[in-house]
CSV table of C-alpha atoms in Angstrom, one decimal:
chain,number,residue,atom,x,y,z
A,25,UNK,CA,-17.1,25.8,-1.7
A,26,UNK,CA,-13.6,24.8,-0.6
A,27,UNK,CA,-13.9,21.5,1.5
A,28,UNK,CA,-11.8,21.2,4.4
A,29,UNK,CA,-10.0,18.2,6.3
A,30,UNK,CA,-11.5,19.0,9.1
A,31,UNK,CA,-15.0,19.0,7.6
A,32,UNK,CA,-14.5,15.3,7.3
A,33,UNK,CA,-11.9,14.6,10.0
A,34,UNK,CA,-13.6,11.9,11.7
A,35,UNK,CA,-14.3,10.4,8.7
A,36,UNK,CA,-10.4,10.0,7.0
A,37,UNK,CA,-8.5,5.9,7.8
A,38,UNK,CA,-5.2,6.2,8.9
A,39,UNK,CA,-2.5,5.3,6.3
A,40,UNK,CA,-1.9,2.5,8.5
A,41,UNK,CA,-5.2,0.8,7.6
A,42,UNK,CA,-8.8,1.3,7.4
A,43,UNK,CA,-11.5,0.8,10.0
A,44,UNK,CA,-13.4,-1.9,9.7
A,45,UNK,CA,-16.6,0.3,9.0
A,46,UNK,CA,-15.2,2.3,6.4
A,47,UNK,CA,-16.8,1.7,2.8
A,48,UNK,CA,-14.3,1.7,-0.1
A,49,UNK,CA,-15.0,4.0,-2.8
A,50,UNK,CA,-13.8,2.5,-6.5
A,51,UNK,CA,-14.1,5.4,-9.4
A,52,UNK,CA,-13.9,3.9,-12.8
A,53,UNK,CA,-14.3,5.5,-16.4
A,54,UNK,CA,-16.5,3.2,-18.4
A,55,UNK,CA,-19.0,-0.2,-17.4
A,56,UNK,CA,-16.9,-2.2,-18.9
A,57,UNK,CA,-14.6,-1.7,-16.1
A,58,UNK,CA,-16.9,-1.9,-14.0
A,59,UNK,CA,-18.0,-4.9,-14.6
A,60,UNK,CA,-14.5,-6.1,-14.4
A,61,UNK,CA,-14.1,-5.0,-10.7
A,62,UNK,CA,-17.8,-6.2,-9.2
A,63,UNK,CA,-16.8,-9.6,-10.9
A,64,UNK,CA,-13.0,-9.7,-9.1
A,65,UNK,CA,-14.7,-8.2,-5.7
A,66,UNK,CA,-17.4,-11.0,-5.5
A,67,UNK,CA,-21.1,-11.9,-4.4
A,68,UNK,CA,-19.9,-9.8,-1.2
A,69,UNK,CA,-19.0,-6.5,-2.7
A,70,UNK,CA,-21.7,-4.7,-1.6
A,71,UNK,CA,-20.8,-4.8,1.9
A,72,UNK,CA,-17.7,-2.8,2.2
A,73,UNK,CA,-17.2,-1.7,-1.8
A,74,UNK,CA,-19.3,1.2,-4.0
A,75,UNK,CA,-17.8,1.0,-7.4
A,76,UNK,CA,-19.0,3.6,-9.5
A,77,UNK,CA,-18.5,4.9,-13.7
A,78,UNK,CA,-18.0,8.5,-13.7
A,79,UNK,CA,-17.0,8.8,-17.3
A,80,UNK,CA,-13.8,9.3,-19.1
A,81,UNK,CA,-11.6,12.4,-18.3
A,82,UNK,CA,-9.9,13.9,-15.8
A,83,UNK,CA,-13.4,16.2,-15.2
A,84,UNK,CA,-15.5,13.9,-15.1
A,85,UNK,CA,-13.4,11.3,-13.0
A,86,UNK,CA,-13.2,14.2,-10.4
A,87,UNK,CA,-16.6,15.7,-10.8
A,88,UNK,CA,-18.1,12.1,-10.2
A,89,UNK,CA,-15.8,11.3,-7.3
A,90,UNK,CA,-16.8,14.4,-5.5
A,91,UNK,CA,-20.4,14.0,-5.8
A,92,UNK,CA,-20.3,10.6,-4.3
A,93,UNK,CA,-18.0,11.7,-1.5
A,94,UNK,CA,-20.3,14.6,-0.8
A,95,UNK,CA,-22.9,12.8,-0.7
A,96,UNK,CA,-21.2,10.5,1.4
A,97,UNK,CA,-20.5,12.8,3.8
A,98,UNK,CA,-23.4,14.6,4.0
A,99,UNK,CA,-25.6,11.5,4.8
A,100,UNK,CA,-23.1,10.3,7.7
A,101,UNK,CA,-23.6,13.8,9.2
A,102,UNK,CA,-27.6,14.0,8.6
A,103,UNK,CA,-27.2,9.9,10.5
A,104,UNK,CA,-24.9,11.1,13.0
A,105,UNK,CA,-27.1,14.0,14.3
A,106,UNK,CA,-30.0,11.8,14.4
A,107,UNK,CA,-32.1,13.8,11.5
A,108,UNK,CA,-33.0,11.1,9.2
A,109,UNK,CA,-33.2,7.4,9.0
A,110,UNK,CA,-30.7,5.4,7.2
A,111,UNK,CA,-33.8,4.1,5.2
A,112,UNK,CA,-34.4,7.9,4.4
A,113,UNK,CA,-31.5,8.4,3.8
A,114,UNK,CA,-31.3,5.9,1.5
A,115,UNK,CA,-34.4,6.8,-0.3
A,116,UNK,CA,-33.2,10.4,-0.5
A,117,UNK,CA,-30.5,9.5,-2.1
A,118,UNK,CA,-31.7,7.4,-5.1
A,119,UNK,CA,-33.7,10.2,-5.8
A,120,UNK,CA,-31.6,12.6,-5.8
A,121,UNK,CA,-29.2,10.2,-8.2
A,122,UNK,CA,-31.8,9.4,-10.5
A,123,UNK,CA,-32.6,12.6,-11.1
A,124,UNK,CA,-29.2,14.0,-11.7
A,125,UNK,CA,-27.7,14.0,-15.1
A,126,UNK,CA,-24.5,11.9,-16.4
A,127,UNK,CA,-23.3,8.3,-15.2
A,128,UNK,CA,-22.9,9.4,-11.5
A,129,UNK,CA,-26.5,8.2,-11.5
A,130,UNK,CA,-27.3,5.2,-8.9
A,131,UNK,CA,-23.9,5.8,-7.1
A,132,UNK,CA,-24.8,3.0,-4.6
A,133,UNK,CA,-23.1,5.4,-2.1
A,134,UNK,CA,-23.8,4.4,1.7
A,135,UNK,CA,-24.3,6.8,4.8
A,136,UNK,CA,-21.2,5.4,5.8
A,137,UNK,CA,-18.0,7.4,5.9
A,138,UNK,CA,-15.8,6.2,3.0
A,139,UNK,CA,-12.1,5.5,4.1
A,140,UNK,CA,-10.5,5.1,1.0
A,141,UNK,CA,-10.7,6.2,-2.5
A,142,UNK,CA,-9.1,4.2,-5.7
A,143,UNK,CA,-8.9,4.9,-9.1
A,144,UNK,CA,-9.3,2.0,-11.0
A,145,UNK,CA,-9.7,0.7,-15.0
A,146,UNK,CA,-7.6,0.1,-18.0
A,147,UNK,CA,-4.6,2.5,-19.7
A,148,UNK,CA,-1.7,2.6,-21.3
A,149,UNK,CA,2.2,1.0,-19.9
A,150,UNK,CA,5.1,2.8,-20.6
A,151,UNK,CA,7.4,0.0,-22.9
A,152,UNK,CA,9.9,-1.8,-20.6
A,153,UNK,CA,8.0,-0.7,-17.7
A,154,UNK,CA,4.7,-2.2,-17.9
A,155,UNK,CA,3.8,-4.8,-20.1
A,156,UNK,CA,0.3,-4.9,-22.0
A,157,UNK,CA,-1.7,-7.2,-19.9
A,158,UNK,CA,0.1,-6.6,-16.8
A,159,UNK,CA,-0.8,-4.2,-13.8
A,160,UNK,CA,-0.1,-1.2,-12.9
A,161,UNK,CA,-0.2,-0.3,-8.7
A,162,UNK,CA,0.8,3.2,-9.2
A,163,UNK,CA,3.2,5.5,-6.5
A,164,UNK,CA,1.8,8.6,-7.7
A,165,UNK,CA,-0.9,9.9,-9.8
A,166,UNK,CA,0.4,13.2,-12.2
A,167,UNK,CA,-1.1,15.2,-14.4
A,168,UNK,CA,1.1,15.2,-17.2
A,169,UNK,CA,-0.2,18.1,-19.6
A,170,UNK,CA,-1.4,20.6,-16.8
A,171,UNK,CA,0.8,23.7,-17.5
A,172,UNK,CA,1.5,26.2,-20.4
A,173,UNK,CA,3.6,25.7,-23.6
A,174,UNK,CA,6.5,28.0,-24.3
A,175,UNK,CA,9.1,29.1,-26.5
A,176,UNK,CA,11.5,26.6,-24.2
A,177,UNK,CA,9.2,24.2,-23.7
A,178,UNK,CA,6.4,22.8,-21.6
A,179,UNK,CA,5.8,24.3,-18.1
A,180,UNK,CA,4.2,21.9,-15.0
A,181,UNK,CA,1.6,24.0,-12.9
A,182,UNK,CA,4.1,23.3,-10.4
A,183,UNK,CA,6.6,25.4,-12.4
A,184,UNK,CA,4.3,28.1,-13.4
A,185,UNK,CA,3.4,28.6,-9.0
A,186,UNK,CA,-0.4,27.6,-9.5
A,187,UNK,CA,-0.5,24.5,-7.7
A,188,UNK,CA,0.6,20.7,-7.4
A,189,UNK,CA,-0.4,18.1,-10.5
A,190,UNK,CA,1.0,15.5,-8.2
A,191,UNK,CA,-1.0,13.9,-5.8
A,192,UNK,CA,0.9,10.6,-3.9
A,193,UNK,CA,-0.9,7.6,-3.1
A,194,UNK,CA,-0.8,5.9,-0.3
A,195,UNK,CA,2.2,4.3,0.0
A,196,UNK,CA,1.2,1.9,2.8
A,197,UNK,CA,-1.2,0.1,0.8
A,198,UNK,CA,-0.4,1.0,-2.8
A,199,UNK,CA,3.4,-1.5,-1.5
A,200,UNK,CA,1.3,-4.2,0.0
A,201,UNK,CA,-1.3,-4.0,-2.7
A,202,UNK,CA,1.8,-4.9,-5.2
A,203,UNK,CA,3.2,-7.6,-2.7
A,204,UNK,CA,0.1,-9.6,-3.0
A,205,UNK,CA,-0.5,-9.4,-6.5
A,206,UNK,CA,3.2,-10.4,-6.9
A,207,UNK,CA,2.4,-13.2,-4.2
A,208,UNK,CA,-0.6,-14.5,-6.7
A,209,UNK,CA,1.5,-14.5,-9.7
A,210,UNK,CA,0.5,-11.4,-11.7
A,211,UNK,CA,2.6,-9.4,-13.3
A,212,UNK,CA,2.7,-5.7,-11.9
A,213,UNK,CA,4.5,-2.7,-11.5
A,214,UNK,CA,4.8,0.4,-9.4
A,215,UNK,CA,5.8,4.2,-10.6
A,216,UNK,CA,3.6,6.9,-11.5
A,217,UNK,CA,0.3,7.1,-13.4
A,218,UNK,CA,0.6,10.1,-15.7
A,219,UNK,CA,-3.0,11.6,-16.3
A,220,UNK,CA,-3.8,13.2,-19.6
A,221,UNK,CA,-7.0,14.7,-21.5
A,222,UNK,CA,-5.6,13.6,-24.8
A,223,UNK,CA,-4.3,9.9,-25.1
A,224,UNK,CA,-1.1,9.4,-26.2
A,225,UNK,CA,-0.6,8.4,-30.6
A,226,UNK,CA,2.7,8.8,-31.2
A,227,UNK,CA,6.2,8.3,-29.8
A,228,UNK,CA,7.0,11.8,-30.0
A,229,UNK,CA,4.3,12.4,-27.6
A,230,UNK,CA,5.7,9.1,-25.4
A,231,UNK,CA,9.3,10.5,-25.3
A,232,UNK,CA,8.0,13.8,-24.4
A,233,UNK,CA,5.6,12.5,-21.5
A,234,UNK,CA,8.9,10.0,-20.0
A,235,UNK,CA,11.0,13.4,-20.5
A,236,UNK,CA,8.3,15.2,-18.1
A,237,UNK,CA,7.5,12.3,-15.4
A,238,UNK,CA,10.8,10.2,-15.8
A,239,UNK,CA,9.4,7.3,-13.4
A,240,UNK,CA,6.0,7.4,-15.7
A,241,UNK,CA,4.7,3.7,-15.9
A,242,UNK,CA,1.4,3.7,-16.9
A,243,UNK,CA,-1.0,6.4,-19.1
A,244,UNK,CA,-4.8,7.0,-18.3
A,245,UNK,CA,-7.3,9.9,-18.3
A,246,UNK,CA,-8.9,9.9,-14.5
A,247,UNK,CA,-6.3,9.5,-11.9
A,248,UNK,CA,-5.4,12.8,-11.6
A,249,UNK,CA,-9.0,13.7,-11.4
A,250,UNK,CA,-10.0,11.3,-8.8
A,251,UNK,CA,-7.0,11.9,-6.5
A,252,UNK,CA,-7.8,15.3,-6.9
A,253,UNK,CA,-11.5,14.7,-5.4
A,254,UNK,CA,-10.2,12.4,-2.7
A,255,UNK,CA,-7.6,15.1,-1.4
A,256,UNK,CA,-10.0,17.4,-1.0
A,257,UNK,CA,-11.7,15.5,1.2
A,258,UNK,CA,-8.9,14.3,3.1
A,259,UNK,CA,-8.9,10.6,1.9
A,260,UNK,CA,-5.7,8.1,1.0
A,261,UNK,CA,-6.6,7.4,-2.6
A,262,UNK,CA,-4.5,4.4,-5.1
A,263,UNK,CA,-4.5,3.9,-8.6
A,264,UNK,CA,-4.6,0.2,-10.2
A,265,UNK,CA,-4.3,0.3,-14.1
A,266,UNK,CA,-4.7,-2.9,-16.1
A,267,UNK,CA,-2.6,-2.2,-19.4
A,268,UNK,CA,-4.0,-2.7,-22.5
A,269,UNK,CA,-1.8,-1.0,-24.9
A,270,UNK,CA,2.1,0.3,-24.9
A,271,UNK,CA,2.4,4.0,-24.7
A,272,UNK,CA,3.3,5.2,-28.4
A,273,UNK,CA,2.1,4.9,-32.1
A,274,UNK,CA,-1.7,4.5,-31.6
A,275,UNK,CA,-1.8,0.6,-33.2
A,276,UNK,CA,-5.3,-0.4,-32.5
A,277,UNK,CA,-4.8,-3.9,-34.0
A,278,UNK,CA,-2.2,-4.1,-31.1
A,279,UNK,CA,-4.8,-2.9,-28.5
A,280,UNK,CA,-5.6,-6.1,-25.7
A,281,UNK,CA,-8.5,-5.0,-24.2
A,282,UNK,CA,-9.8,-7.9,-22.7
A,283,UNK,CA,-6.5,-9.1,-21.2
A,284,UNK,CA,-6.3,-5.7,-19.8
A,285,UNK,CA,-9.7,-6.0,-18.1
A,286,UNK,CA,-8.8,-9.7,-16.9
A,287,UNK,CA,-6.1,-8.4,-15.3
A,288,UNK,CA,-8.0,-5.9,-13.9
A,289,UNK,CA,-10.7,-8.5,-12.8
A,290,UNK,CA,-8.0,-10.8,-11.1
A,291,UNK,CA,-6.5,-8.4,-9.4
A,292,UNK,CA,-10.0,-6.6,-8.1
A,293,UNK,CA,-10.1,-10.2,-6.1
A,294,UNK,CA,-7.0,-9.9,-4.6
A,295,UNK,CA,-7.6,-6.3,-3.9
A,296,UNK,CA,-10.7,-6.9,-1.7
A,297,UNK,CA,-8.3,-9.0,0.8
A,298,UNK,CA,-5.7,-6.7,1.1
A,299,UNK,CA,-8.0,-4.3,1.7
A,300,UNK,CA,-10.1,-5.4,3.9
A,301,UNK,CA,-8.1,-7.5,6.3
């Protein structure tokens, strides 16, 4: 079923900022990153933030996305037309998570209308563009390997007339996002999040990438995925990337995972000011 914008319409925050009752939606890959955001959000997450791991992917990222925004949606119509409870609802819900397969289990979504959807965990930077254990605040998220191959090259969806693989972020917050992390003295850039199924291991792969998405900063393998979800639904959706390796050679001995999900962690404290003041 093709879901509308004006399914939801009541539901979408203005680019401007979000209503004070909407819940923020954070869509991560693995626990581990996670873990990272509940511990930058605070003892207070639970009140505006449901931060969820939906598995690594771009399928999985927007197949776990959607069913928490469905489900979302579905409970703030069943509340709004005075069917069920909130405690009902509640209770319907963790049953129907628990039952369900995959690590969309135990969403923690509310009844409440989300207002904002971000993509968040750890990826590759592009060399000279972002530094491993620096930030990402992305402008765009692209999928960077969604076309055809061909005798002259690789063809975008966009070029081959079946769709977009670009979906923008919102610009409003995704700018004052990267003021205040720059204001708190971490390091962190803008530009576009390139999504791809296959991580990148070599720099013939890297050049080829920068040659597709010039303005490419960071690498992962769910933004794309969860923007995708969130557009369908009619939501502003960012994309925060703590870097943990440079694009290129696969070096694993180089790989900085832990300063990636500091970073990640430090800025997930900052986040839940900017976003909710």
């Amino acid at each position: 079923m093709n879901i509308t914008k004006s399914t939801i319409s009541d539901k979408v925050a203005s680019t401007a900022g979000l209503r004070a009752s909407s819940r923020i939606l954070i869509v991560t890959a693995v626990d581990a990153e996670k873990d990272a955001i509940l511990r930058g959000l605070g003892n207070d997450a639970a009140k505006q933030f449901d931060v969820i791991a939906a598995g690594v992917g771009p399928a999985s990222a927007a197949a776990g996305t959607a069913a928490a925004l469905a489900f979302a949606s579905a409970a703030a119509r069943e509340l709004a037309h005075g069917t069920a409870a909130p405690e009902e609802l509640d209770a319907a819900q963790g049953t129907a998570a628990s039952s369900g397969p995959g690590p969309v289990a135990g969403t923690g979504a509310r009844s409440s209308a989300y207002g904002l959807v971000i993509s968040a965990g750890i990826g590759g930077g592009f060399p000279g563009r972002a530094d491993v254990g620096s930030l990402v605040v992305a402008d765009a998220m692209v999928a960077a390997d969604l076309g055809s191959q061909t005798p002259d090259g690789f063809l975008s969806v966009d070029e081959l007339g079946f769709g977009s693989s670009r979906v923008a972020a919102d610009a409003v917050l995704a700018a004052r996002l990267r003021h205040e992390l720059q204001r708190a003295g971490l390091a962190v850039s803008g530009g576009t999040a390139v999504t791809v199924s296959t991580a990148t291991g070599t720099a013939q792969t890297a050049a080829e990438l920068l040659r597709r998405v010039p303005d490419a900063a960071a690498e992962g393998m769910e933004g794309f995925g969860v923007a995708t979800a969130a557009q369908q639904f009619g939501l502003p959706v960012l994309e925060l990337r703590g870097i943990s390796n440079a694009v290129g050679p696969r070096d694993r001995d180089a790989w900085r995972i832990k300063d990636a999900l500091d970073a990640l962690q430090a800025a997930s404290s900052i986040l839940r000011e900017v976003i909710t003041s």
